[in-house]
Amino acid sequence: MRLIFPVLILFLALGGSLSAQGLDDLEHSISEVDNLLDRARNARSDTDMFEMANQSLAIARDLRYDGGIARASILLAQGCVRANRIEEALQFFLEAEEKLNPGGASSSPLVLDRKALMEVYAGLGDLFFQEKHNGNARRYYRRVLEWRPQDYTTMEKLADTYLYDMQYDSAEAVYKGLLVHFKNQGKYPRLVQIYQKLANAYNSHGDASKGLFYYLAIEDIIERHGYPEERAVMYNNVGKQYAVRNDYKRALDYFRKAELQCEYINCDYIQVVYANIGVALHNTGATRTGIEYLLRAARMLQVGKDSTSLANLEHLIAGVYLSNHDIYNAQEHNNEAIRLAGATKQMDLLARCHSTAADIYYQLYEFENAYQSYKEYLRLDQSMRQQEQTRQQRIEQQRSLLSAAESQIKYLITRQNFKDLELQQERYDKERLQLLNENLELERQRKEKEVRLLQAQKDAAQSNFREQTLLALQARDQLRIEAQRAEAEKTELLIEGLRQQEQITLVQRQADSARVEQLRSDQAFQKREQENFKRFAYGVGGLGLTIVGLLGLSWWFARRSSRRMAAKNREIEAQKTQIEEERHKSDRLLLNILPGEVAQELRAHGYATPRFYEAATVVFTDFLNFTSLSEKLTPEQLIDELDTCFLGFDEICERHGLEKIKTIGDAYMCAGGLPLPNDTHPVDAVGAALEMVDWLRKRNQSNPNAVFRDMRVGVHTGPVIAGVIGKNKFAYDIWGDAVNLASRLEALGEPGRINISGATYEAVKHRYRCTHRGKKEVHNKGLVEMYFIEE
């Protein structure tokens, strides 16, 4: 050791003296690298920048000048990003990171240039964010924020990565810091941009309520700090949010505000506002005015020669006409949409136009054309799906290549710089596992999208089925209305016959009264004749036997007249008896049509006043498959089957104290608690309904050839108005919301079961055991509580 140590000192001294000139050269070369880098940074073109940066990188590598290598790599990486040479950019960024941070962490004390390292991390984050590797981008953005927590640009990028990965809570948490900062700085346009991002994200995710929340926040900012141009855009966007929520009335209000703003400014998107107003008016019932707005927007797009937007608008107009059953206008505009969509290569719109064409041809009964249009729609849809799958595969391949390139570059750099090999290997393994997890997550998201697409197709099929069902129900309702009209005409004819019978009876009574008066005058005359004869007989009693003979003859005539008068009296009594029998027949016939109290009021006053009942129970029954079954029967068989069933129902109503209201086709309607109010009508109605169901079941058991096998029953308790309307053709009927709801309950019931409302349940729950069905959606009523009667 004593010998080696002096020798070592001597060697170092000699080496130092010999390399003094080399140190000067080294300093000169480093300054040359720095000078080239400064010139490269200020270069006017990327070509000059690449040339000077590559030259400085080569010199820095020869000198093992890590700072120069890092700065040159950063410049080259940024240039490669602009030229879309992603893998090269990744290589340069990772090399710069390795030179600036040999320790592998941003908090390492070995970091040479922290500002440059932050630039590298920001560049890597932007690179991965551009390629939609949001997880990797977040990793680098967080490294920047560790040392620059007030870097709001990077903070916004970090929030954007969460937003695009649909991690909305994390995105909102990061955006919160930005919102506070921009509010304090008074940077309201930046606030609007962030709120717009959140609103768009929630809209695309299907959360219209959350999207509306942020649009209302935008409205508040622009109302206080914005310009008319911004207000017009904001009003239109808020209106679209309400339209997504199907609140077209509020949507229309905001679209009107946007239209008003555009009257005072140069609004280059007024056709969009007009189109939105047209859709909102159509959905609020003003279809004709809505179509005018849509056509106005179409004319503006034609003038502007915007074929792409015009194609979409023409398809929208066709849909509005189709929903309004204006088939020919719908066909005209849809054909124009097909032409424009084909010319502008909008394959998705073209597919939807062919689908609409299939619906139009179907309603025109042109089934061959409908089939060809739907076939074309399926072809285009399949083609777009294949293109989308190819695009997704290409994106996935690019991502995989980028991930593989990152790992490979890091591995090569690790081999080149073999320091801390184990630590670098561990980091490589962790990042590879993270990338694998991200790929698995992307695969899961892709499968979820496929599931959502299948669900959307299923929903479309269900929507088509509901539409067909609605058409069938409309046809059934039309048949009911026709049957009701026939029943009303029959009743009117019957009442007209009764009136004619009453007029005939009145004429007969008048004739009988005239006969009675004539007989009475004859009797009075005979009596006067007898008295005159008696006075004459007493006066000329002495005239002899001749006078006596004449007196006997007169007595014979008087007796004969008395017999005739008695015969006339008997004839009048017989006519009175016949008139009373006819009157009883007409009364019984009237009671078969109207309740007794109403009929009595009608006979007494000539009219019956409608009456309001605070509580009555309405029962509706309906046979299943009536339309299809009636097509298989002759008219006589159908009438006999209905007559048998309805006679049985009439007897059940009489036993339970219910009033039969009417029959409409195969529907039977009765009510309790009227015309005489009572407190037992809910129990009576449910009891009658149970007996009707049991009657039909027993009839099916005893008669295998019975046509009507099943029926539904609906029962509801509520206020109604009852009475007779009109003066020529009487019919006792009831009206009110309770009648409509009872009909809806029958339609929403199940075969062989009695579906009752919550109001009826409260009145009968002490008497009958019921099963709660929950709240069901009822047309124009919202959600209604429903129960099944069990026993």
mmCIF file of N, CA, C and O in Angstrom, residues 8 48 53 213 254 259 268 281 290 299 309 341 364 423 455 482 496 523 634 653 691 693 696 786:
data_model
loop_
_atom_site.group_PDB
_atom_site.id
_atom_site.type_symbol
_atom_site.label_atom_id
_atom_site.label_comp_id
_atom_site.label_asym_id
_atom_site.label_seq_id
_atom_site.Cartn_x
_atom_site.Cartn_y
_atom_site.Cartn_z
ATOM 1 N N LEU A 8 -0.079 6.154 -7.520
ATOM 2 C CA LEU A 8 -1.416 6.572 -7.956
ATOM 3 C C LEU A 8 -1.515 8.089 -7.998
ATOM 4 O O LEU A 8 -2.049 8.668 -8.947
ATOM 5 N N ASP A 48 -35.194 21.638 -40.339
ATOM 6 C CA ASP A 48 -33.979 22.226 -39.754
ATOM 7 C C ASP A 48 -33.805 21.796 -38.302
ATOM 8 O O ASP A 48 -32.680 21.523 -37.848
ATOM 9 N N ALA A 53 -30.899 19.040 -34.128
ATOM 10 C CA ALA A 53 -31.077 18.257 -32.909
ATOM 11 C C ALA A 53 -30.363 16.910 -33.020
ATOM 12 O O ALA A 53 -29.743 16.442 -32.048
ATOM 13 N N PHE A 213 -77.685 19.541 -15.324
ATOM 14 C CA PHE A 213 -77.156 20.291 -14.186
ATOM 15 C C PHE A 213 -76.003 21.188 -14.610
ATOM 16 O O PHE A 213 -75.938 22.380 -14.270
ATOM 17 N N TYR A 254 -86.492 27.219 -24.325
ATOM 18 C CA TYR A 254 -85.093 27.590 -24.541
ATOM 19 C C TYR A 254 -84.775 27.752 -26.020
ATOM 20 O O TYR A 254 -84.007 28.640 -26.408
ATOM 21 N N GLU A 259 -83.723 31.459 -30.610
ATOM 22 C CA GLU A 259 -84.213 32.100 -31.830
ATOM 23 C C GLU A 259 -84.278 33.614 -31.669
ATOM 24 O O GLU A 259 -83.897 34.373 -32.563
ATOM 25 N N ASP A 268 -74.878 32.067 -37.412
ATOM 26 C CA ASP A 268 -74.643 31.206 -38.566
ATOM 27 C C ASP A 268 -75.157 29.790 -38.365
ATOM 28 O O ASP A 268 -74.894 28.916 -39.192
ATOM 29 N N LEU A 281 -91.855 21.374 -31.264
ATOM 30 C CA LEU A 281 -93.271 21.639 -31.548
ATOM 31 C C LEU A 281 -93.999 20.359 -31.921
ATOM 32 O O LEU A 281 -95.142 20.134 -31.486
ATOM 33 N N GLY A 290 -94.463 22.780 -36.384
ATOM 34 C CA GLY A 290 -93.124 22.185 -36.311
ATOM 35 C C GLY A 290 -92.582 21.845 -37.687
ATOM 36 O O GLY A 290 -91.408 22.078 -37.980
ATOM 37 N N ARG A 299 -84.694 24.654 -46.284
ATOM 38 C CA ARG A 299 -84.454 25.625 -47.352
ATOM 39 C C ARG A 299 -83.142 26.383 -47.130
ATOM 40 O O ARG A 299 -82.401 26.660 -48.084
ATOM 41 N N SER A 309 -75.641 18.054 -43.763
ATOM 42 C CA SER A 309 -76.658 18.386 -42.762
ATOM 43 C C SER A 309 -78.058 18.250 -43.337
ATOM 44 O O SER A 309 -78.988 17.820 -42.647
ATOM 45 N N ALA A 341 -77.746 11.240 -48.578
ATOM 46 C CA ALA A 341 -76.861 10.417 -47.752
ATOM 47 C C ALA A 341 -75.911 9.599 -48.624
ATOM 48 O O ALA A 341 -74.728 9.439 -48.301
ATOM 49 N N LEU A 364 -97.771 1.346 -46.616
ATOM 50 C CA LEU A 364 -98.428 1.460 -47.917
ATOM 51 C C LEU A 364 -98.816 0.098 -48.492
ATOM 52 O O LEU A 364 -99.287 0.007 -49.627
ATOM 53 N N LEU A 423 -33.805 -3.056 -10.275
ATOM 54 C CA LEU A 423 -34.885 -2.079 -10.076
ATOM 55 C C LEU A 423 -35.605 -1.771 -11.389
ATOM 56 O O LEU A 423 -36.833 -1.680 -11.439
ATOM 57 N N GLN A 455 -78.717 -4.987 -26.724
ATOM 58 C CA GLN A 455 -79.869 -4.549 -25.947
ATOM 59 C C GLN A 455 -80.676 -3.508 -26.726
ATOM 60 O O GLN A 455 -81.911 -3.498 -26.672
ATOM 61 N N GLU A 482 -118.265 0.696 -32.971
ATOM 62 C CA GLU A 482 -119.311 0.342 -33.930
ATOM 63 C C GLU A 482 -120.425 -0.447 -33.255
ATOM 64 O O GLU A 482 -121.606 -0.236 -33.514
ATOM 65 N N GLU A 496 -138.515 4.819 -29.672
ATOM 66 C CA GLU A 496 -139.428 5.440 -30.633
ATOM 67 C C GLU A 496 -140.718 4.629 -30.755
ATOM 68 O O GLU A 496 -141.823 5.190 -30.835
ATOM 69 N N GLN A 523 -178.057 8.844 -22.081
ATOM 70 C CA GLN A 523 -178.751 8.480 -20.837
ATOM 71 C C GLN A 523 -179.538 9.666 -20.283
ATOM 72 O O GLN A 523 -180.680 9.514 -19.821
ATOM 73 N N THR A 634 -120.351 -17.682 -37.341
ATOM 74 C CA THR A 634 -121.342 -16.943 -38.113
ATOM 75 C C THR A 634 -121.933 -15.859 -37.228
ATOM 76 O O THR A 634 -121.826 -15.920 -35.995
ATOM 77 N N CYS A 653 -125.819 -9.441 -11.758
ATOM 78 C CA CYS A 653 -125.938 -8.034 -11.366
ATOM 79 C C CYS A 653 -127.197 -7.795 -10.534
ATOM 80 O O CYS A 653 -127.176 -7.043 -9.547
ATOM 81 N N GLU A 691 -118.382 -13.888 -8.973
ATOM 82 C CA GLU A 691 -119.418 -14.814 -9.442
ATOM 83 C C GLU A 691 -119.412 -14.914 -10.968
ATOM 84 O O GLU A 691 -119.654 -15.979 -11.529
ATOM 85 N N VAL A 693 -116.728 -14.596 -12.948
ATOM 86 C CA VAL A 693 -115.591 -15.454 -13.301
ATOM 87 C C VAL A 693 -115.931 -16.915 -13.034
ATOM 88 O O VAL A 693 -115.637 -17.805 -13.841
ATOM 89 N N LEU A 696 -118.430 -18.280 -15.681
ATOM 90 C CA LEU A 696 -117.790 -18.631 -16.953
ATOM 91 C C LEU A 696 -117.007 -19.933 -16.821
ATOM 92 O O LEU A 696 -117.008 -20.764 -17.735
ATOM 93 N N MET A 786 -102.257 -1.440 -7.999
ATOM 94 C CA MET A 786 -103.157 -2.490 -8.479
ATOM 95 C C MET A 786 -103.057 -3.710 -7.574
ATOM 96 O O MET A 786 -101.985 -3.983 -7.004
#
